[in-house]
Amino acid sequence: MDQTNQQYDHVISICQDIFTKKMKDYGIAWRILRPSSMTDQIYIKAQRIRSIEQKGVSKIDEGVRSEYIGIVNYCIMALIQLEKGTSETDDLSHEETLSLYHNYFITAKELMLAKNHDYDEAWRQMRMSSYTDLILMKLKRTKQIEDNLGKTIISEGIEANYLDMINYAVFALIKIEF
């Protein structure tokens, strides 16, 4: 578990570094996106990973690593959108945005540690393609909940699905990095 904890932190630093650099380049333009648009952005990234896995080749000079990082970052942006709502203006400072980003990563990590305890690190034995498929399944669930205006009868909500997608993408990144 200590190894997973350290590897998770390493992946967090990679994702946050890219998020921070992109925020310097683009600001927080993503604040205008509705959560459903965030879900679609995550879907595009997961679908590209699946396409590369199935075809075995990519025509764009970016591999699956950058797409998994994008999934992590878009999931965190989506969680921020769920909490704060959309905005037409740059209503969050860089410091507040990074604080929210960090808090959601910590929430995802705490969830991972709890599940990892119960499942005894079963994710380490999984195939990379399973992470992709599980993310795509979570996206289908999220889209259905969004189509139901966020209402569920028995299931976890949208936030839980985003948190699970973060963790599946982090697991994939750990396997890629280590």
Short mmCIF file of N, CA and C in Angstrom, two decimals:
data_model
loop_
_atom_site.label_atom_id
_atom_site.label_comp_id
_atom_site.label_asym_id
_atom_site.label_seq_id
_atom_site.Cartn_x
_atom_site.Cartn_y
_atom_site.Cartn_z
N MET A 1 0.82 -1.21 0.00
CA MET A 1 0.00 0.00 0.00
C MET A 1 0.86 1.26 0.00
N ASP A 2 2.02 1.22 0.66
CA ASP A 2 2.90 2.39 0.66
C ASP A 2 3.36 2.72 -0.76
N GLN A 3 3.64 1.67 -1.53
CA GLN A 3 4.07 1.87 -2.91
C GLN A 3 2.96 2.55 -3.71
N THR A 4 1.74 2.09 -3.56
CA THR A 4 0.61 2.70 -4.26
C THR A 4 0.44 4.15 -3.85
N ASN A 5 0.55 4.42 -2.56
CA ASN A 5 0.44 5.78 -2.05
C ASN A 5 1.47 6.70 -2.70
N GLN A 6 2.72 6.27 -2.76
CA GLN A 6 3.78 7.07 -3.37
C GLN A 6 3.58 7.23 -4.87
N GLN A 7 3.18 6.15 -5.53
CA GLN A 7 2.96 6.22 -6.97
C GLN A 7 1.77 7.12 -7.30
N TYR A 8 0.73 7.06 -6.50
CA TYR A 8 -0.43 7.93 -6.69
C TYR A 8 0.01 9.39 -6.57
N ASP A 9 0.79 9.71 -5.54
CA ASP A 9 1.28 11.08 -5.37
C ASP A 9 2.12 11.53 -6.56
N HIS A 10 2.92 10.63 -7.10
CA HIS A 10 3.73 10.95 -8.27
C HIS A 10 2.83 11.32 -9.46
N VAL A 11 1.80 10.53 -9.68
CA VAL A 11 0.86 10.80 -10.78
C VAL A 11 0.11 12.11 -10.53
N ILE A 12 -0.26 12.36 -9.27
CA ILE A 12 -0.91 13.63 -8.93
C ILE A 12 -0.02 14.79 -9.36
N SER A 13 1.26 14.70 -9.05
CA SER A 13 2.17 15.81 -9.38
C SER A 13 2.26 16.02 -10.89
N ILE A 14 2.25 14.95 -11.67
CA ILE A 14 2.29 15.07 -13.13
C ILE A 14 1.03 15.76 -13.64
N CYS A 15 -0.12 15.27 -13.20
CA CYS A 15 -1.40 15.83 -13.66
C CYS A 15 -1.56 17.29 -13.23
N GLN A 16 -1.21 17.59 -11.99
CA GLN A 16 -1.35 18.95 -11.50
C GLN A 16 -0.40 19.89 -12.21
N ASP A 17 0.80 19.44 -12.52
CA ASP A 17 1.76 20.27 -13.26
C ASP A 17 1.19 20.66 -14.63
N ILE A 18 0.62 19.69 -15.33
CA ILE A 18 0.04 19.98 -16.64
C ILE A 18 -1.18 20.89 -16.50
N PHE A 19 -2.03 20.62 -15.51
CA PHE A 19 -3.19 21.46 -15.26
C PHE A 19 -2.76 22.91 -15.00
N THR A 20 -1.75 23.09 -14.17
CA THR A 20 -1.27 24.42 -13.81
C THR A 20 -0.70 25.15 -15.03
N LYS A 21 0.09 24.46 -15.83
CA LYS A 21 0.66 25.08 -17.03
C LYS A 21 -0.42 25.46 -18.03
N LYS A 22 -1.42 24.59 -18.20
CA LYS A 22 -2.51 24.91 -19.13
C LYS A 22 -3.35 26.06 -18.59
N MET A 23 -3.49 26.15 -17.27
CA MET A 23 -4.23 27.26 -16.68
C MET A 23 -3.49 28.58 -16.95
N LYS A 24 -2.16 28.54 -16.94
CA LYS A 24 -1.39 29.74 -17.26
C LYS A 24 -1.56 30.13 -18.73
N ASP A 25 -1.65 29.13 -19.60
CA ASP A 25 -1.85 29.40 -21.03
C ASP A 25 -3.27 29.86 -21.36
N TYR A 26 -4.28 29.16 -20.80
CA TYR A 26 -5.67 29.37 -21.20
C TYR A 26 -6.54 30.04 -20.15
N GLY A 27 -6.01 30.22 -18.95
CA GLY A 27 -6.87 30.70 -17.87
C GLY A 27 -7.83 29.60 -17.47
N ILE A 28 -9.00 30.00 -17.02
CA ILE A 28 -10.02 29.01 -16.63
C ILE A 28 -11.20 29.08 -17.59
N ALA A 29 -10.87 29.13 -18.87
CA ALA A 29 -11.90 29.19 -19.92
C ALA A 29 -12.89 28.04 -19.81
N TRP A 30 -12.46 26.90 -19.27
CA TRP A 30 -13.32 25.74 -19.11
C TRP A 30 -14.50 26.00 -18.18
N ARG A 31 -14.47 27.07 -17.39
CA ARG A 31 -15.56 27.37 -16.46
C ARG A 31 -16.88 27.61 -17.18
N ILE A 32 -16.83 27.89 -18.48
CA ILE A 32 -18.05 28.12 -19.25
C ILE A 32 -18.77 26.82 -19.61
N LEU A 33 -18.06 25.70 -19.53
CA LEU A 33 -18.62 24.41 -19.92
C LEU A 33 -19.59 23.87 -18.87
N ARG A 34 -20.70 23.35 -19.35
CA ARG A 34 -21.62 22.65 -18.47
C ARG A 34 -21.03 21.28 -18.14
N PRO A 35 -21.43 20.69 -17.01
CA PRO A 35 -20.89 19.37 -16.67
C PRO A 35 -21.08 18.33 -17.79
N SER A 36 -22.20 18.39 -18.49
CA SER A 36 -22.43 17.43 -19.58
C SER A 36 -21.40 17.60 -20.70
N SER A 37 -20.95 18.83 -20.94
CA SER A 37 -19.89 19.05 -21.93
C SER A 37 -18.56 18.50 -21.44
N MET A 38 -18.32 18.58 -20.13
CA MET A 38 -17.13 17.98 -19.55
C MET A 38 -17.18 16.46 -19.75
N THR A 39 -18.33 15.88 -19.50
CA THR A 39 -18.50 14.43 -19.70
C THR A 39 -18.16 14.06 -21.13
N ASP A 40 -18.62 14.86 -22.09
CA ASP A 40 -18.32 14.58 -23.49
C ASP A 40 -16.83 14.72 -23.80
N GLN A 41 -16.15 15.67 -23.17
CA GLN A 41 -14.70 15.82 -23.37
C GLN A 41 -13.96 14.59 -22.84
N ILE A 42 -14.39 14.10 -21.70
CA ILE A 42 -13.79 12.89 -21.13
C ILE A 42 -14.05 11.70 -22.06
N TYR A 43 -15.27 11.64 -22.60
CA TYR A 43 -15.62 10.57 -23.52
C TYR A 43 -14.70 10.57 -24.74
N ILE A 44 -14.44 11.75 -25.30
CA ILE A 44 -13.56 11.85 -26.47
C ILE A 44 -12.19 11.26 -26.14
N LYS A 45 -11.66 11.58 -24.98
CA LYS A 45 -10.34 11.10 -24.59
C LYS A 45 -10.35 9.58 -24.38
N ALA A 46 -11.37 9.06 -23.69
CA ALA A 46 -11.46 7.62 -23.45
C ALA A 46 -11.67 6.86 -24.76
N GLN A 47 -12.47 7.41 -25.64
CA GLN A 47 -12.72 6.76 -26.93
C GLN A 47 -11.45 6.72 -27.77
N ARG A 48 -10.64 7.78 -27.70
CA ARG A 48 -9.37 7.79 -28.44
C ARG A 48 -8.43 6.72 -27.89
N ILE A 49 -8.38 6.58 -26.57
CA ILE A 49 -7.55 5.52 -25.98
C ILE A 49 -8.00 4.16 -26.48
N ARG A 50 -9.29 3.93 -26.46
CA ARG A 50 -9.82 2.63 -26.93
C ARG A 50 -9.49 2.41 -28.40
N SER A 51 -9.61 3.44 -29.19
CA SER A 51 -9.29 3.34 -30.62
C SER A 51 -7.83 2.96 -30.83
N ILE A 52 -6.94 3.62 -30.08
CA ILE A 52 -5.50 3.32 -30.19
C ILE A 52 -5.24 1.89 -29.72
N GLU A 53 -5.89 1.47 -28.64
CA GLU A 53 -5.71 0.10 -28.15
C GLU A 53 -6.15 -0.92 -29.19
N GLN A 54 -7.26 -0.64 -29.87
CA GLN A 54 -7.79 -1.60 -30.84
C GLN A 54 -7.00 -1.59 -32.15
N LYS A 55 -6.58 -0.41 -32.59
CA LYS A 55 -5.86 -0.31 -33.86
C LYS A 55 -4.37 -0.56 -33.71
N GLY A 56 -3.86 -0.34 -32.50
CA GLY A 56 -2.45 -0.55 -32.25
C GLY A 56 -1.55 0.55 -32.79
N VAL A 57 -2.13 1.62 -33.28
CA VAL A 57 -1.34 2.72 -33.85
C VAL A 57 -2.11 4.03 -33.68
N SER A 58 -1.35 5.11 -33.58
CA SER A 58 -1.92 6.45 -33.47
C SER A 58 -1.37 7.32 -34.58
N LYS A 59 -2.21 8.10 -35.23
CA LYS A 59 -1.74 9.01 -36.28
C LYS A 59 -1.42 10.39 -35.73
N ILE A 60 -1.81 10.66 -34.50
CA ILE A 60 -1.48 11.91 -33.83
C ILE A 60 -0.33 11.61 -32.88
N ASP A 61 0.62 12.51 -32.83
CA ASP A 61 1.84 12.25 -32.06
C ASP A 61 1.65 12.47 -30.57
N GLU A 62 0.60 11.90 -30.02
CA GLU A 62 0.37 11.88 -28.58
C GLU A 62 -0.20 10.52 -28.25
N GLY A 63 0.41 9.85 -27.30
CA GLY A 63 -0.05 8.52 -26.93
C GLY A 63 -1.16 8.56 -25.91
N VAL A 64 -1.42 7.40 -25.33
CA VAL A 64 -2.51 7.28 -24.37
C VAL A 64 -2.19 7.95 -23.04
N ARG A 65 -0.92 8.11 -22.73
CA ARG A 65 -0.54 8.75 -21.46
C ARG A 65 -1.18 10.13 -21.35
N SER A 66 -1.05 10.95 -22.38
CA SER A 66 -1.61 12.30 -22.33
C SER A 66 -3.14 12.28 -22.25
N GLU A 67 -3.75 11.26 -22.82
CA GLU A 67 -5.22 11.15 -22.75
C GLU A 67 -5.67 10.78 -21.35
N TYR A 68 -4.94 9.87 -20.69
CA TYR A 68 -5.29 9.55 -19.30
C TYR A 68 -5.11 10.76 -18.40
N ILE A 69 -4.06 11.53 -18.62
CA ILE A 69 -3.86 12.77 -17.85
C ILE A 69 -5.04 13.71 -18.11
N GLY A 70 -5.45 13.81 -19.37
CA GLY A 70 -6.61 14.65 -19.71
C GLY A 70 -7.88 14.18 -19.01
N ILE A 71 -8.06 12.88 -18.92
CA ILE A 71 -9.24 12.34 -18.23
C ILE A 71 -9.22 12.77 -16.77
N VAL A 72 -8.07 12.61 -16.12
CA VAL A 72 -7.96 13.03 -14.72
C VAL A 72 -8.32 14.51 -14.58
N ASN A 73 -7.70 15.34 -15.40
CA ASN A 73 -7.90 16.78 -15.27
C ASN A 73 -9.31 17.21 -15.63
N TYR A 74 -9.90 16.63 -16.68
CA TYR A 74 -11.28 16.98 -17.01
C TYR A 74 -12.25 16.50 -15.94
N CYS A 75 -11.99 15.34 -15.33
CA CYS A 75 -12.87 14.88 -14.24
C CYS A 75 -12.83 15.85 -13.06
N ILE A 76 -11.64 16.34 -12.75
CA ILE A 76 -11.54 17.30 -11.64
C ILE A 76 -12.23 18.62 -12.02
N MET A 77 -12.05 19.07 -13.25
CA MET A 77 -12.76 20.28 -13.68
C MET A 77 -14.27 20.06 -13.62
N ALA A 78 -14.73 18.88 -13.99
CA ALA A 78 -16.17 18.58 -13.94
C ALA A 78 -16.67 18.61 -12.50
N LEU A 79 -15.88 18.06 -11.57
CA LEU A 79 -16.27 18.11 -10.16
C LEU A 79 -16.35 19.55 -9.66
N ILE A 80 -15.42 20.38 -10.11
CA ILE A 80 -15.47 21.81 -9.74
C ILE A 80 -16.73 22.44 -10.31
N GLN A 81 -17.08 22.09 -11.55
CA GLN A 81 -18.28 22.63 -12.17
C GLN A 81 -19.53 22.19 -11.42
N LEU A 82 -19.55 20.94 -10.98
CA LEU A 82 -20.71 20.48 -10.20
C LEU A 82 -20.85 21.26 -8.90
N GLU A 83 -19.72 21.57 -8.28
CA GLU A 83 -19.75 22.32 -7.02
C GLU A 83 -20.07 23.79 -7.23
N LYS A 84 -19.42 24.41 -8.19
CA LYS A 84 -19.51 25.87 -8.37
C LYS A 84 -20.53 26.31 -9.40
N GLY A 85 -20.93 25.42 -10.29
CA GLY A 85 -21.79 25.81 -11.40
C GLY A 85 -20.94 26.42 -12.50
N THR A 86 -21.54 26.60 -13.67
CA THR A 86 -20.81 27.20 -14.78
C THR A 86 -20.71 28.71 -14.57
N SER A 87 -19.76 29.30 -15.29
CA SER A 87 -19.55 30.73 -15.16
C SER A 87 -19.14 31.32 -16.50
N GLU A 88 -19.69 32.44 -16.81
CA GLU A 88 -19.33 33.16 -18.05
C GLU A 88 -18.05 33.97 -17.87
N THR A 89 -17.65 34.15 -16.61
CA THR A 89 -16.48 34.99 -16.32
C THR A 89 -15.43 34.16 -15.58
N ASP A 90 -14.25 34.72 -15.48
CA ASP A 90 -13.17 34.09 -14.70
C ASP A 90 -13.40 34.42 -13.23
N ASP A 91 -14.29 33.66 -12.62
CA ASP A 91 -14.73 33.96 -11.26
C ASP A 91 -13.89 33.30 -10.18
N LEU A 92 -12.92 32.48 -10.57
CA LEU A 92 -12.05 31.83 -9.60
C LEU A 92 -10.62 32.30 -9.82
N SER A 93 -9.93 32.60 -8.74
CA SER A 93 -8.51 32.93 -8.86
C SER A 93 -7.73 31.65 -9.15
N HIS A 94 -6.51 31.82 -9.60
CA HIS A 94 -5.67 30.65 -9.84
C HIS A 94 -5.45 29.87 -8.54
N GLU A 95 -5.28 30.60 -7.45
CA GLU A 95 -5.06 29.96 -6.16
C GLU A 95 -6.28 29.16 -5.72
N GLU A 96 -7.47 29.74 -5.87
CA GLU A 96 -8.69 29.03 -5.49
C GLU A 96 -8.90 27.82 -6.39
N THR A 97 -8.63 27.98 -7.68
CA THR A 97 -8.79 26.88 -8.62
C THR A 97 -7.86 25.72 -8.25
N LEU A 98 -6.60 26.05 -7.95
CA LEU A 98 -5.63 25.00 -7.58
C LEU A 98 -6.01 24.35 -6.25
N SER A 99 -6.57 25.12 -5.33
CA SER A 99 -7.02 24.56 -4.06
C SER A 99 -8.16 23.57 -4.29
N LEU A 100 -9.13 23.95 -5.12
CA LEU A 100 -10.24 23.04 -5.45
C LEU A 100 -9.70 21.78 -6.15
N TYR A 101 -8.79 21.99 -7.08
CA TYR A 101 -8.17 20.88 -7.81
C TYR A 101 -7.54 19.90 -6.82
N HIS A 102 -6.72 20.43 -5.93
CA HIS A 102 -6.02 19.60 -4.94
C HIS A 102 -7.02 18.87 -4.03
N ASN A 103 -8.05 19.56 -3.59
CA ASN A 103 -9.04 18.95 -2.70
C ASN A 103 -9.74 17.77 -3.36
N TYR A 104 -10.06 17.90 -4.66
CA TYR A 104 -10.73 16.79 -5.35
C TYR A 104 -9.77 15.64 -5.58
N PHE A 105 -8.50 15.94 -5.81
CA PHE A 105 -7.53 14.86 -5.94
C PHE A 105 -7.39 14.11 -4.62
N ILE A 106 -7.41 14.84 -3.52
CA ILE A 106 -7.33 14.20 -2.20
C ILE A 106 -8.58 13.35 -1.96
N THR A 107 -9.74 13.85 -2.34
CA THR A 107 -10.98 13.08 -2.20
C THR A 107 -10.90 11.78 -3.00
N ALA A 108 -10.40 11.88 -4.24
CA ALA A 108 -10.26 10.69 -5.08
C ALA A 108 -9.26 9.72 -4.47
N LYS A 109 -8.17 10.25 -3.94
CA LYS A 109 -7.15 9.39 -3.35
C LYS A 109 -7.69 8.68 -2.11
N GLU A 110 -8.42 9.38 -1.27
CA GLU A 110 -9.00 8.75 -0.08
C GLU A 110 -9.96 7.63 -0.46
N LEU A 111 -10.76 7.87 -1.51
CA LEU A 111 -11.66 6.83 -2.01
C LEU A 111 -10.85 5.63 -2.51
N MET A 112 -9.78 5.91 -3.27
CA MET A 112 -8.93 4.83 -3.78
C MET A 112 -8.34 4.03 -2.64
N LEU A 113 -7.83 4.69 -1.61
CA LEU A 113 -7.21 3.98 -0.49
C LEU A 113 -8.22 3.07 0.22
N ALA A 114 -9.44 3.56 0.40
CA ALA A 114 -10.48 2.75 1.04
C ALA A 114 -10.83 1.53 0.18
N LYS A 115 -11.04 1.76 -1.11
CA LYS A 115 -11.38 0.65 -2.00
C LYS A 115 -10.19 -0.29 -2.17
N ASN A 116 -9.00 0.28 -2.23
CA ASN A 116 -7.79 -0.53 -2.41
C ASN A 116 -7.61 -1.46 -1.22
N HIS A 117 -7.96 -0.99 -0.03
CA HIS A 117 -7.90 -1.84 1.16
C HIS A 117 -8.84 -3.02 1.00
N ASP A 118 -10.08 -2.73 0.59
CA ASP A 118 -11.09 -3.79 0.48
C ASP A 118 -10.81 -4.76 -0.67
N TYR A 119 -10.30 -4.23 -1.79
CA TYR A 119 -10.08 -5.07 -2.98
C TYR A 119 -8.65 -5.60 -3.06
N ASP A 120 -7.82 -5.25 -2.09
CA ASP A 120 -6.47 -5.79 -1.98
C ASP A 120 -5.64 -5.58 -3.26
N GLU A 121 -5.68 -4.36 -3.77
CA GLU A 121 -4.89 -3.96 -4.94
C GLU A 121 -5.14 -4.82 -6.17
N ALA A 122 -6.36 -5.26 -6.35
CA ALA A 122 -6.71 -6.07 -7.53
C ALA A 122 -6.43 -5.32 -8.83
N TRP A 123 -6.45 -3.99 -8.80
CA TRP A 123 -6.23 -3.20 -10.01
C TRP A 123 -4.87 -3.48 -10.63
N ARG A 124 -3.91 -3.90 -9.82
CA ARG A 124 -2.57 -4.18 -10.35
C ARG A 124 -2.56 -5.38 -11.29
N GLN A 125 -3.54 -6.26 -11.16
CA GLN A 125 -3.62 -7.45 -12.01
C GLN A 125 -4.50 -7.23 -13.24
N MET A 126 -5.10 -6.06 -13.33
CA MET A 126 -6.01 -5.78 -14.44
C MET A 126 -5.23 -5.37 -15.69
N ARG A 127 -5.85 -5.58 -16.84
CA ARG A 127 -5.29 -5.15 -18.12
C ARG A 127 -5.57 -3.66 -18.31
N MET A 128 -4.68 -3.01 -19.05
CA MET A 128 -4.88 -1.58 -19.35
C MET A 128 -6.21 -1.36 -20.05
N SER A 129 -6.56 -2.25 -20.96
CA SER A 129 -7.82 -2.09 -21.71
C SER A 129 -9.03 -2.11 -20.78
N SER A 130 -8.92 -2.78 -19.63
CA SER A 130 -10.04 -2.79 -18.69
C SER A 130 -10.26 -1.42 -18.07
N TYR A 131 -9.18 -0.70 -17.80
CA TYR A 131 -9.34 0.66 -17.27
C TYR A 131 -10.11 1.51 -18.27
N THR A 132 -9.74 1.39 -19.54
CA THR A 132 -10.42 2.15 -20.60
C THR A 132 -11.90 1.78 -20.64
N ASP A 133 -12.18 0.48 -20.65
CA ASP A 133 -13.57 0.03 -20.72
C ASP A 133 -14.37 0.48 -19.49
N LEU A 134 -13.76 0.42 -18.32
CA LEU A 134 -14.46 0.85 -17.10
C LEU A 134 -14.73 2.36 -17.12
N ILE A 135 -13.78 3.13 -17.64
CA ILE A 135 -14.02 4.57 -17.77
C ILE A 135 -15.16 4.82 -18.74
N LEU A 136 -15.17 4.12 -19.87
CA LEU A 136 -16.26 4.29 -20.84
C LEU A 136 -17.61 3.88 -20.24
N MET A 137 -17.62 2.82 -19.43
CA MET A 137 -18.86 2.42 -18.77
C MET A 137 -19.33 3.50 -17.79
N LYS A 138 -18.39 4.05 -17.01
CA LYS A 138 -18.73 5.12 -16.07
C LYS A 138 -19.26 6.34 -16.81
N LEU A 139 -18.72 6.59 -18.00
CA LEU A 139 -19.21 7.71 -18.82
C LEU A 139 -20.64 7.47 -19.28
N LYS A 140 -20.94 6.25 -19.69
CA LYS A 140 -22.32 5.92 -20.09
C LYS A 140 -23.27 6.11 -18.91
N ARG A 141 -22.84 5.68 -17.74
CA ARG A 141 -23.66 5.86 -16.55
C ARG A 141 -23.86 7.34 -16.25
N THR A 142 -22.78 8.10 -16.35
CA THR A 142 -22.85 9.54 -16.08
C THR A 142 -23.80 10.22 -17.06
N LYS A 143 -23.68 9.87 -18.33
CA LYS A 143 -24.58 10.47 -19.34
C LYS A 143 -26.04 10.13 -19.03
N GLN A 144 -26.30 8.90 -18.60
CA GLN A 144 -27.67 8.51 -18.27
C GLN A 144 -28.18 9.33 -17.08
N ILE A 145 -27.36 9.50 -16.07
CA ILE A 145 -27.76 10.29 -14.91
C ILE A 145 -27.99 11.74 -15.33
N GLU A 146 -27.10 12.27 -16.18
CA GLU A 146 -27.30 13.65 -16.68
C GLU A 146 -28.60 13.77 -17.45
N ASP A 147 -28.91 12.75 -18.28
CA ASP A 147 -30.17 12.75 -19.02
C ASP A 147 -31.38 12.68 -18.09
N ASN A 148 -31.18 12.09 -16.91
CA ASN A 148 -32.23 12.01 -15.88
C ASN A 148 -32.19 13.22 -14.95
N LEU A 149 -31.50 14.28 -15.39
CA LEU A 149 -31.39 15.52 -14.63
C LEU A 149 -30.76 15.32 -13.25
N GLY A 150 -29.83 14.37 -13.17
CA GLY A 150 -29.09 14.13 -11.94
C GLY A 150 -29.79 13.26 -10.93
N LYS A 151 -30.98 12.82 -11.26
CA LYS A 151 -31.75 12.01 -10.30
C LYS A 151 -31.41 10.53 -10.46
N THR A 152 -31.22 9.87 -9.32
CA THR A 152 -31.03 8.42 -9.30
C THR A 152 -31.97 7.83 -8.27
N ILE A 153 -32.27 6.56 -8.44
CA ILE A 153 -33.15 5.87 -7.50
C ILE A 153 -32.32 5.17 -6.43
N ILE A 154 -31.28 4.47 -6.87
CA ILE A 154 -30.48 3.68 -5.94
C ILE A 154 -28.98 3.87 -6.17
N SER A 155 -28.63 4.38 -7.31
CA SER A 155 -27.22 4.44 -7.71
C SER A 155 -26.51 5.66 -7.14
N GLU A 156 -25.17 5.54 -7.13
CA GLU A 156 -24.35 6.70 -6.77
C GLU A 156 -24.57 7.77 -7.82
N GLY A 157 -24.27 8.99 -7.48
CA GLY A 157 -24.49 10.09 -8.39
C GLY A 157 -23.33 10.33 -9.34
N ILE A 158 -23.40 11.44 -10.02
CA ILE A 158 -22.41 11.83 -11.01
C ILE A 158 -21.03 11.98 -10.38
N GLU A 159 -20.96 12.61 -9.22
CA GLU A 159 -19.67 12.85 -8.56
C GLU A 159 -18.91 11.55 -8.33
N ALA A 160 -19.61 10.52 -7.87
CA ALA A 160 -18.96 9.23 -7.61
C ALA A 160 -18.37 8.64 -8.89
N ASN A 161 -19.06 8.82 -9.99
CA ASN A 161 -18.55 8.30 -11.26
C ASN A 161 -17.30 9.05 -11.70
N TYR A 162 -17.30 10.37 -11.54
CA TYR A 162 -16.09 11.14 -11.87
C TYR A 162 -14.91 10.71 -11.00
N LEU A 163 -15.16 10.49 -9.71
CA LEU A 163 -14.09 10.07 -8.80
C LEU A 163 -13.54 8.70 -9.20
N ASP A 164 -14.42 7.78 -9.57
CA ASP A 164 -13.96 6.47 -10.03
C ASP A 164 -13.15 6.59 -11.31
N MET A 165 -13.58 7.45 -12.23
CA MET A 165 -12.83 7.64 -13.47
C MET A 165 -11.44 8.20 -13.20
N ILE A 166 -11.35 9.12 -12.25
CA ILE A 166 -10.03 9.64 -11.87
C ILE A 166 -9.15 8.48 -11.44
N ASN A 167 -9.68 7.63 -10.58
CA ASN A 167 -8.86 6.54 -10.04
C ASN A 167 -8.49 5.51 -11.10
N TYR A 168 -9.38 5.18 -12.00
CA TYR A 168 -9.01 4.25 -13.08
C TYR A 168 -7.92 4.87 -13.96
N ALA A 169 -8.03 6.15 -14.24
CA ALA A 169 -7.01 6.82 -15.06
C ALA A 169 -5.68 6.88 -14.30
N VAL A 170 -5.72 7.12 -13.00
CA VAL A 170 -4.49 7.13 -12.21
C VAL A 170 -3.86 5.74 -12.21
N PHE A 171 -4.66 4.69 -12.07
CA PHE A 171 -4.10 3.34 -12.12
C PHE A 171 -3.39 3.10 -13.45
N ALA A 172 -4.01 3.52 -14.54
CA ALA A 172 -3.38 3.37 -15.85
C ALA A 172 -2.07 4.15 -15.91
N LEU A 173 -2.07 5.37 -15.38
CA LEU A 173 -0.86 6.18 -15.40
C LEU A 173 0.23 5.57 -14.52
N ILE A 174 -0.15 4.97 -13.40
CA ILE A 174 0.85 4.30 -12.57
C ILE A 174 1.50 3.17 -13.36
N LYS A 175 0.67 2.41 -14.07
CA LYS A 175 1.24 1.31 -14.88
C LYS A 175 2.13 1.84 -15.99
N ILE A 176 1.77 2.96 -16.58
CA ILE A 176 2.58 3.55 -17.64
C ILE A 176 3.89 4.10 -17.07
N GLU A 177 3.81 4.79 -15.95
CA GLU A 177 4.99 5.45 -15.37
C GLU A 177 5.95 4.47 -14.71
N PHE A 178 5.42 3.40 -14.13
CA PHE A 178 6.27 2.48 -13.38
C PHE A 178 6.30 1.11 -14.02
#
